[in-house]
mmCIF file of C-alpha atoms and ligand atoms in Angstrom:
data_model
loop_
_atom_site.group_PDB
_atom_site.id
_atom_site.type_symbol
_atom_site.label_atom_id
_atom_site.label_comp_id
_atom_site.label_asym_id
_atom_site.label_seq_id
_atom_site.Cartn_x
_atom_site.Cartn_y
_atom_site.Cartn_z
ATOM 1 C CA UNK A 1 -28.623 -80.139 -0.930
ATOM 2 C CA UNK A 2 -25.072 -82.365 0.122
ATOM 3 C CA UNK A 3 -25.507 -84.851 1.762
ATOM 4 C CA UNK A 4 -21.643 -85.914 0.928
ATOM 5 C CA UNK A 5 -18.565 -84.761 0.206
ATOM 6 C CA UNK A 6 -14.736 -86.517 -0.595
ATOM 7 C CA UNK A 7 -11.803 -84.891 -0.165
ATOM 8 C CA UNK A 8 -7.590 -86.339 -1.016
ATOM 9 C CA UNK A 9 -5.484 -85.643 1.844
ATOM 10 C CA UNK A 10 -2.581 -84.102 0.285
ATOM 11 C CA UNK A 11 0.937 -85.536 -0.363
ATOM 12 C CA UNK A 12 4.196 -84.186 0.781
ATOM 13 C CA UNK A 13 5.002 -83.228 -3.443
ATOM 14 C CA UNK A 14 2.413 -80.609 -2.863
ATOM 15 C CA UNK A 15 5.113 -78.248 -2.502
ATOM 16 C CA UNK A 16 5.554 -80.179 -6.185
ATOM 17 C CA UNK A 17 1.794 -79.289 -8.073
ATOM 18 C CA UNK A 18 1.333 -76.557 -10.648
ATOM 19 C CA UNK A 19 1.279 -73.112 -9.535
ATOM 20 C CA UNK A 20 0.894 -69.390 -11.175
ATOM 21 C CA UNK A 21 1.935 -67.391 -8.294
ATOM 22 C CA UNK A 22 5.216 -66.099 -8.694
ATOM 23 C CA UNK A 23 4.594 -63.904 -5.200
ATOM 24 C CA UNK A 24 3.198 -66.321 -3.077
ATOM 25 C CA UNK A 25 5.721 -68.388 -2.464
ATOM 26 C CA UNK A 26 6.218 -72.315 -1.806
ATOM 27 C CA UNK A 27 2.954 -74.074 0.160
ATOM 28 C CA UNK A 28 3.994 -75.421 3.276
ATOM 29 C CA UNK A 29 3.771 -78.853 4.077
ATOM 30 C CA UNK A 30 2.254 -79.418 8.146
ATOM 31 C CA UNK A 31 0.878 -76.030 7.100
ATOM 32 C CA UNK A 32 -1.324 -77.625 4.019
ATOM 33 C CA UNK A 33 -2.881 -81.405 6.236
ATOM 34 C CA UNK A 34 -4.184 -78.253 9.276
ATOM 35 C CA UNK A 35 -5.570 -76.942 6.565
ATOM 36 C CA UNK A 36 -7.149 -78.960 5.173
ATOM 37 C CA UNK A 37 -7.870 -80.607 8.544
ATOM 38 C CA UNK A 38 -10.466 -77.382 9.421
ATOM 39 C CA UNK A 39 -12.187 -77.986 5.925
ATOM 40 C CA UNK A 40 -13.216 -81.642 6.268
ATOM 41 C CA UNK A 41 -14.125 -79.492 9.746
ATOM 42 C CA UNK A 42 -15.623 -77.213 8.286
ATOM 43 C CA UNK A 43 -17.640 -79.558 5.823
ATOM 44 C CA UNK A 44 -18.743 -82.581 8.715
ATOM 45 C CA UNK A 45 -20.073 -78.768 10.094
ATOM 46 C CA UNK A 46 -22.790 -77.868 7.505
ATOM 47 C CA UNK A 47 -23.893 -81.614 7.836
ATOM 48 C CA UNK A 48 -21.467 -83.968 5.422
ATOM 49 C CA UNK A 49 -20.224 -87.148 5.169
ATOM 50 C CA UNK A 50 -16.605 -86.754 4.555
ATOM 51 C CA UNK A 51 -14.716 -89.312 2.702
ATOM 52 C CA UNK A 52 -11.386 -89.346 3.026
ATOM 53 C CA UNK A 53 -8.573 -90.495 0.650
ATOM 54 C CA UNK A 54 -5.716 -91.505 1.777
ATOM 55 C CA UNK A 55 -2.861 -88.912 -0.118
ATOM 56 C CA UNK A 56 -1.268 -89.529 -3.592
ATOM 57 C CA UNK A 57 2.261 -88.429 -3.934
ATOM 58 C CA UNK A 58 3.019 -89.487 -7.624
ATOM 59 C CA UNK A 59 0.420 -86.533 -8.504
ATOM 60 C CA UNK A 60 1.106 -83.583 -6.569
ATOM 61 C CA UNK A 61 -1.424 -81.623 -7.157
ATOM 62 C CA UNK A 62 -4.083 -85.012 -6.485
ATOM 63 C CA UNK A 63 -6.002 -82.927 -3.425
ATOM 64 C CA UNK A 64 -7.679 -80.391 -5.460
ATOM 65 C CA UNK A 65 -9.845 -83.640 -6.398
ATOM 66 C CA UNK A 66 -13.042 -81.517 -7.912
ATOM 67 C CA UNK A 67 -10.709 -80.863 -10.552
ATOM 68 C CA UNK A 68 -10.605 -84.649 -11.754
ATOM 69 C CA UNK A 69 -14.412 -86.220 -11.806
ATOM 70 C CA UNK A 70 -18.039 -84.853 -12.106
ATOM 71 C CA UNK A 71 -21.236 -85.460 -10.022
ATOM 72 C CA UNK A 72 -23.949 -84.798 -10.952
ATOM 73 C CA UNK A 73 -27.546 -86.943 -8.965
ATOM 74 C CA UNK A 74 -27.819 -88.819 -12.590
ATOM 75 C CA UNK A 75 -23.986 -89.646 -13.123
ATOM 76 C CA UNK A 76 -20.366 -89.228 -12.430
ATOM 77 C CA UNK A 77 -17.853 -87.831 -15.813
ATOM 78 C CA UNK A 78 -14.428 -88.753 -15.365
ATOM 79 C CA UNK A 79 -12.298 -85.407 -16.797
ATOM 80 C CA UNK A 80 -9.050 -85.741 -18.531
ATOM 81 C CA UNK A 81 -7.095 -82.459 -17.159
ATOM 82 C CA UNK A 82 -5.600 -80.125 -19.610
ATOM 83 C CA UNK A 83 -2.358 -80.300 -17.459
ATOM 84 C CA UNK A 84 -0.425 -83.440 -18.719
ATOM 85 C CA UNK A 85 1.618 -83.493 -14.987
ATOM 86 C CA UNK A 86 -2.787 -83.749 -14.354
ATOM 87 C CA UNK A 87 -4.366 -86.300 -16.223
ATOM 88 C CA UNK A 88 -3.291 -89.902 -14.353
ATOM 89 C CA UNK A 89 -5.184 -88.467 -11.099
ATOM 90 C CA UNK A 90 -8.330 -89.441 -13.160
ATOM 91 C CA UNK A 91 -7.542 -92.898 -12.405
ATOM 92 C CA UNK A 92 -7.220 -92.744 -9.170
ATOM 93 C CA UNK A 93 -10.327 -91.017 -8.706
ATOM 94 C CA UNK A 94 -12.207 -93.672 -11.254
ATOM 95 C CA UNK A 95 -11.123 -96.285 -9.240
ATOM 96 C CA UNK A 96 -13.401 -95.207 -5.566
ATOM 97 C CA UNK A 97 -15.888 -93.598 -7.781
ATOM 98 C CA UNK A 98 -16.576 -96.602 -9.114
ATOM 99 C CA UNK A 99 -17.086 -98.491 -6.159
ATOM 100 C CA UNK A 100 -19.990 -95.857 -4.934
ATOM 101 C CA UNK A 101 -21.732 -94.853 -8.195
ATOM 102 C CA UNK A 102 -23.205 -96.200 -11.632
ATOM 103 C CA UNK A 103 -23.208 -94.717 -14.587
ATOM 104 C CA UNK A 104 -20.025 -93.333 -15.068
ATOM 105 C CA UNK A 105 -19.011 -91.792 -18.362
ATOM 106 C CA UNK A 106 -16.026 -90.217 -19.668
ATOM 107 C CA UNK A 107 -13.934 -87.584 -21.015
ATOM 108 C CA UNK A 108 -11.826 -88.729 -23.820
ATOM 109 C CA UNK A 109 -8.559 -87.442 -26.416
ATOM 110 C CA UNK A 110 -8.410 -85.161 -27.480
ATOM 111 C CA UNK A 111 -11.006 -83.015 -25.528
ATOM 112 C CA UNK A 112 -10.205 -81.741 -22.162
ATOM 113 C CA UNK A 113 -11.817 -80.218 -19.102
ATOM 114 C CA UNK A 114 -11.253 -79.866 -15.605
ATOM 115 C CA UNK A 115 -13.636 -79.445 -12.947
ATOM 116 C CA UNK A 116 -12.684 -75.845 -11.727
ATOM 117 C CA UNK A 117 -14.267 -75.260 -15.317
ATOM 118 C CA UNK A 118 -17.738 -76.349 -14.976
ATOM 119 C CA UNK A 119 -19.955 -74.549 -12.514
ATOM 120 C CA UNK A 120 -22.955 -76.522 -12.010
ATOM 121 C CA UNK A 121 -27.369 -74.437 -11.551
ATOM 122 C CA UNK A 122 -29.472 -77.179 -10.843
ATOM 123 C CA UNK A 123 -29.161 -79.413 -13.987
ATOM 124 C CA UNK A 124 -27.640 -76.619 -16.067
ATOM 125 C CA UNK A 125 -23.582 -76.632 -15.986
ATOM 126 C CA UNK A 126 -21.567 -73.785 -17.331
ATOM 127 C CA UNK A 127 -18.623 -74.915 -18.975
ATOM 128 C CA UNK A 128 -14.791 -72.045 -19.123
ATOM 129 C CA UNK A 129 -12.605 -72.386 -21.594
ATOM 130 C CA UNK A 130 -9.741 -72.707 -20.546
ATOM 131 C CA UNK A 131 -5.905 -72.860 -21.189
ATOM 132 C CA UNK A 132 -6.618 -76.543 -19.726
ATOM 133 C CA UNK A 133 -10.514 -76.957 -21.295
ATOM 134 C CA UNK A 134 -10.748 -77.811 -24.675
ATOM 135 C CA UNK A 135 -14.520 -76.593 -26.941
ATOM 136 C CA UNK A 136 -14.183 -80.788 -27.235
ATOM 137 C CA UNK A 137 -14.533 -81.581 -23.981
ATOM 138 C CA UNK A 138 -16.996 -78.951 -23.715
ATOM 139 C CA UNK A 139 -18.637 -80.417 -26.295
ATOM 140 C CA UNK A 140 -18.536 -84.075 -24.964
ATOM 141 C CA UNK A 141 -19.345 -83.076 -21.263
ATOM 142 C CA UNK A 142 -22.970 -81.272 -23.214
ATOM 143 C CA UNK A 143 -23.222 -84.466 -24.750
ATOM 144 C CA UNK A 144 -22.848 -86.535 -21.820
ATOM 145 C CA UNK A 145 -25.073 -84.176 -19.899
ATOM 146 C CA UNK A 146 -27.619 -83.764 -22.081
ATOM 147 C CA UNK A 147 -27.714 -87.773 -22.784
ATOM 148 C CA UNK A 148 -29.391 -87.352 -19.141
ATOM 149 C CA UNK A 149 -30.906 -84.923 -19.055
ATOM 150 C CA UNK A 150 -29.378 -82.028 -18.371
ATOM 151 C CA UNK A 151 -27.662 -79.328 -20.329
ATOM 152 C CA UNK A 152 -24.473 -77.470 -20.717
ATOM 153 C CA UNK A 153 -23.217 -74.197 -22.208
ATOM 154 C CA UNK A 154 -19.411 -72.630 -22.591
ATOM 155 C CA UNK A 155 -18.422 -69.834 -21.418
ATOM 156 C CA UNK A 156 -15.169 -68.577 -23.303
ATOM 157 C CA UNK A 157 -12.677 -67.452 -20.123
ATOM 158 C CA UNK A 158 -10.022 -64.381 -20.943
ATOM 159 C CA UNK A 159 -7.588 -64.499 -17.975
ATOM 160 C CA UNK A 160 -8.118 -66.812 -14.679
ATOM 161 C CA UNK A 161 -7.994 -69.959 -14.961
ATOM 162 C CA UNK A 162 -10.732 -71.941 -14.249
ATOM 163 C CA UNK A 163 -14.135 -70.571 -14.820
ATOM 164 C CA UNK A 164 -15.201 -70.481 -10.860
ATOM 165 C CA UNK A 165 -11.711 -69.263 -10.105
ATOM 166 C CA UNK A 166 -13.672 -66.143 -10.694
ATOM 167 C CA UNK A 167 -17.950 -67.679 -10.629
ATOM 168 C CA UNK A 168 -19.680 -69.249 -7.740
ATOM 169 C CA UNK A 169 -23.411 -69.971 -8.671
ATOM 170 C CA UNK A 170 -25.519 -70.273 -4.534
ATOM 171 C CA UNK A 171 -28.818 -71.319 -4.755
ATOM 172 C CA UNK A 172 -31.490 -68.545 -5.360
ATOM 173 C CA UNK A 173 -30.474 -66.993 -8.437
ATOM 174 C CA UNK A 174 -28.087 -65.505 -6.494
ATOM 175 C CA UNK A 175 -23.888 -65.565 -8.613
ATOM 176 C CA UNK A 176 -20.899 -64.730 -6.838
ATOM 177 C CA UNK A 177 -18.896 -62.517 -9.286
ATOM 178 C CA UNK A 178 -15.370 -60.956 -10.362
ATOM 179 C CA UNK A 179 -13.379 -59.907 -13.134
ATOM 180 C CA UNK A 180 -13.544 -60.845 -16.160
ATOM 181 C CA UNK A 181 -17.179 -62.195 -15.434
ATOM 182 C CA UNK A 182 -18.610 -58.906 -13.833
ATOM 183 C CA UNK A 183 -19.659 -57.844 -17.887
ATOM 184 C CA UNK A 184 -20.356 -60.876 -19.472
ATOM 185 C CA UNK A 185 -23.575 -60.864 -21.160
ATOM 186 C CA UNK A 186 -23.760 -64.888 -20.593
ATOM 187 C CA UNK A 187 -25.326 -64.529 -17.278
ATOM 188 C CA UNK A 188 -27.632 -62.350 -17.612
ATOM 189 C CA UNK A 189 -30.335 -62.998 -15.163
ATOM 190 C CA UNK A 190 -28.497 -63.478 -11.995
ATOM 191 C CA UNK A 191 -28.342 -61.474 -8.781
ATOM 192 C CA UNK A 192 -24.938 -60.844 -8.900
ATOM 193 C CA UNK A 193 -22.961 -60.458 -6.419
ATOM 194 C CA UNK A 194 -19.707 -58.354 -6.815
ATOM 195 C CA UNK A 195 -16.512 -59.082 -5.466
ATOM 196 C CA UNK A 196 -13.846 -55.973 -5.474
ATOM 197 C CA UNK A 197 -10.678 -57.391 -7.130
ATOM 198 C CA UNK A 198 -7.942 -57.218 -4.244
ATOM 199 C CA UNK A 199 -10.852 -60.092 -3.454
ATOM 200 C CA UNK A 200 -11.020 -61.607 -6.290
ATOM 201 C CA UNK A 201 -9.382 -64.796 -4.401
ATOM 202 C CA UNK A 202 -12.842 -64.823 -2.266
ATOM 203 C CA UNK A 203 -14.923 -65.279 -5.410
ATOM 204 C CA UNK A 204 -13.728 -68.964 -5.481
ATOM 205 C CA UNK A 205 -16.148 -69.942 -2.772
ATOM 206 C CA UNK A 206 -19.415 -72.672 -2.229
ATOM 207 C CA UNK A 207 -22.255 -73.032 -1.078
ATOM 208 C CA UNK A 208 -23.072 -76.010 1.414
ATOM 209 C CA UNK A 209 -26.114 -76.553 3.439
ATOM 210 C CA UNK A 210 -28.174 -72.986 3.726
ATOM 211 C CA UNK A 211 -23.693 -72.046 4.492
ATOM 212 C CA UNK A 212 -21.405 -70.025 1.798
ATOM 213 C CA UNK A 213 -17.664 -71.407 3.050
ATOM 214 C CA UNK A 214 -15.492 -68.393 2.268
ATOM 215 C CA UNK A 215 -11.367 -68.252 2.576
ATOM 216 C CA UNK A 216 -10.795 -66.239 5.540
ATOM 217 C CA UNK A 217 -9.592 -62.798 5.270
ATOM 218 C CA UNK A 218 -12.114 -61.510 2.941
ATOM 219 C CA UNK A 219 -14.146 -59.147 4.875
ATOM 220 C CA UNK A 220 -16.102 -57.448 1.952
ATOM 221 C CA UNK A 221 -16.992 -60.607 0.438
ATOM 222 C CA UNK A 222 -17.753 -61.758 3.939
ATOM 223 C CA UNK A 223 -19.906 -59.012 4.197
ATOM 224 C CA UNK A 224 -21.887 -58.501 0.541
ATOM 225 C CA UNK A 225 -22.570 -62.296 1.114
ATOM 226 C CA UNK A 226 -24.100 -61.639 4.463
ATOM 227 C CA UNK A 227 -25.884 -59.139 2.962
ATOM 228 C CA UNK A 228 -27.309 -61.895 0.399
ATOM 229 C CA UNK A 229 -28.743 -63.611 3.568
ATOM 230 C CA UNK A 230 -26.449 -66.668 4.129
ATOM 231 C CA UNK A 231 -25.006 -68.038 7.125
ATOM 232 C CA UNK A 232 -20.972 -67.623 5.703
ATOM 233 C CA UNK A 233 -18.087 -69.767 7.650
ATOM 234 C CA UNK A 234 -14.730 -69.066 6.934
ATOM 235 C CA UNK A 235 -11.539 -71.665 7.144
ATOM 236 C CA UNK A 236 -8.265 -70.642 5.711
ATOM 237 C CA UNK A 237 -6.772 -72.030 3.067
ATOM 238 C CA UNK A 238 -3.484 -69.882 2.317
ATOM 239 C CA UNK A 239 -0.975 -72.580 1.674
ATOM 240 C CA UNK A 240 -3.309 -74.270 -1.333
ATOM 241 C CA UNK A 241 -3.741 -70.831 -2.822
ATOM 242 C CA UNK A 242 -0.429 -70.436 -3.594
ATOM 243 C CA UNK A 243 -0.711 -73.553 -6.270
ATOM 244 C CA UNK A 244 -3.786 -71.679 -7.173
ATOM 245 C CA UNK A 245 -6.168 -73.380 -5.432
ATOM 246 C CA UNK A 246 -9.444 -71.670 -4.321
ATOM 247 C CA UNK A 247 -12.303 -73.150 -1.579
ATOM 248 C CA UNK A 248 -14.141 -75.519 -4.767
ATOM 249 C CA UNK A 249 -11.131 -77.317 -5.779
ATOM 250 C CA UNK A 250 -10.842 -79.773 -2.833
ATOM 251 C CA UNK A 251 -13.453 -81.145 -2.436
ATOM 252 C CA UNK A 252 -16.775 -82.828 -5.052
ATOM 253 C CA UNK A 253 -19.799 -81.940 -3.214
ATOM 254 C CA UNK A 254 -23.454 -84.378 -3.850
HETATM 255 C C1 LIG B 1 -3.751 -77.032 -10.578
HETATM 256 O O1 LIG B 1 -3.071 -75.419 -11.588
HETATM 257 O O2 LIG B 1 -4.095 -77.488 -11.724
HETATM 258 C C2 LIG B 1 -3.272 -76.787 -9.570
HETATM 259 N N1 LIG B 1 -2.403 -75.963 -9.568
HETATM 260 C C3 LIG B 1 -5.298 -75.499 -9.095
HETATM 261 C C4 LIG B 1 -5.800 -77.015 -9.424
HETATM 262 C C5 LIG B 1 -7.099 -75.490 -8.138
HETATM 263 N N2 LIG B 1 -8.481 -75.794 -8.607
HETATM 264 C C6 LIG B 1 -9.454 -75.515 -9.152
HETATM 265 O O3 LIG B 1 -9.640 -74.349 -9.183
HETATM 266 N N3 LIG B 1 -10.806 -76.204 -9.915
#
């Protein structure tokens, strides 16, 4: 059960955010603001109290708050993004989280880790080793999790940006899987909900208090998640997709 979320309103600088997508074009700021508000409305409808942070123009990707911190029931961990242009974002989020939480830990150089590479399954955390998250960062975070009575293990990524680009845990042992993760032996034991490659963007979805929020426009994903027994809520996030951002990265949920 989640009770709270933290989001950051996109700034006008969002058009300068990092992107590997060659075909989708630049995000439209006005549209991004509208979609971001709808995202907040959906989280609110799911029962969350949403803290909306001011835009931070200095960091174009700062609306993707998930990447800069991990909030667990026992501690908060400030990450150290692998993308150099995003590293300063941690000071902005640390300032906010220090006012709300005790037990604040931080990843230190040369470790790098981004929240998109961290998937929570109860008190176990899967850490994706990616271009953004290195082994040193993974070791540090697993050490911190262990210190607070939790655990972690790593999964090496082959193609996708972040672990949760292709994987989402939905509680009750149900795991949304796509692409390179479909045959990953370290993920055996879950009930897989397979997402076809042409809907791969929707593999990043979020369980919030019994409902699953998915991006708008992915009918197969919607049906398969419904078939698994969840009410599905769709929301349009095309402007964030243009920067390789999914639903999960737009909030910290706790
Ligand atoms: C980046 O490349 O860092 C941003 N443009 C997108 C971050 C997406 N974050 C995520 O999936 N957790």
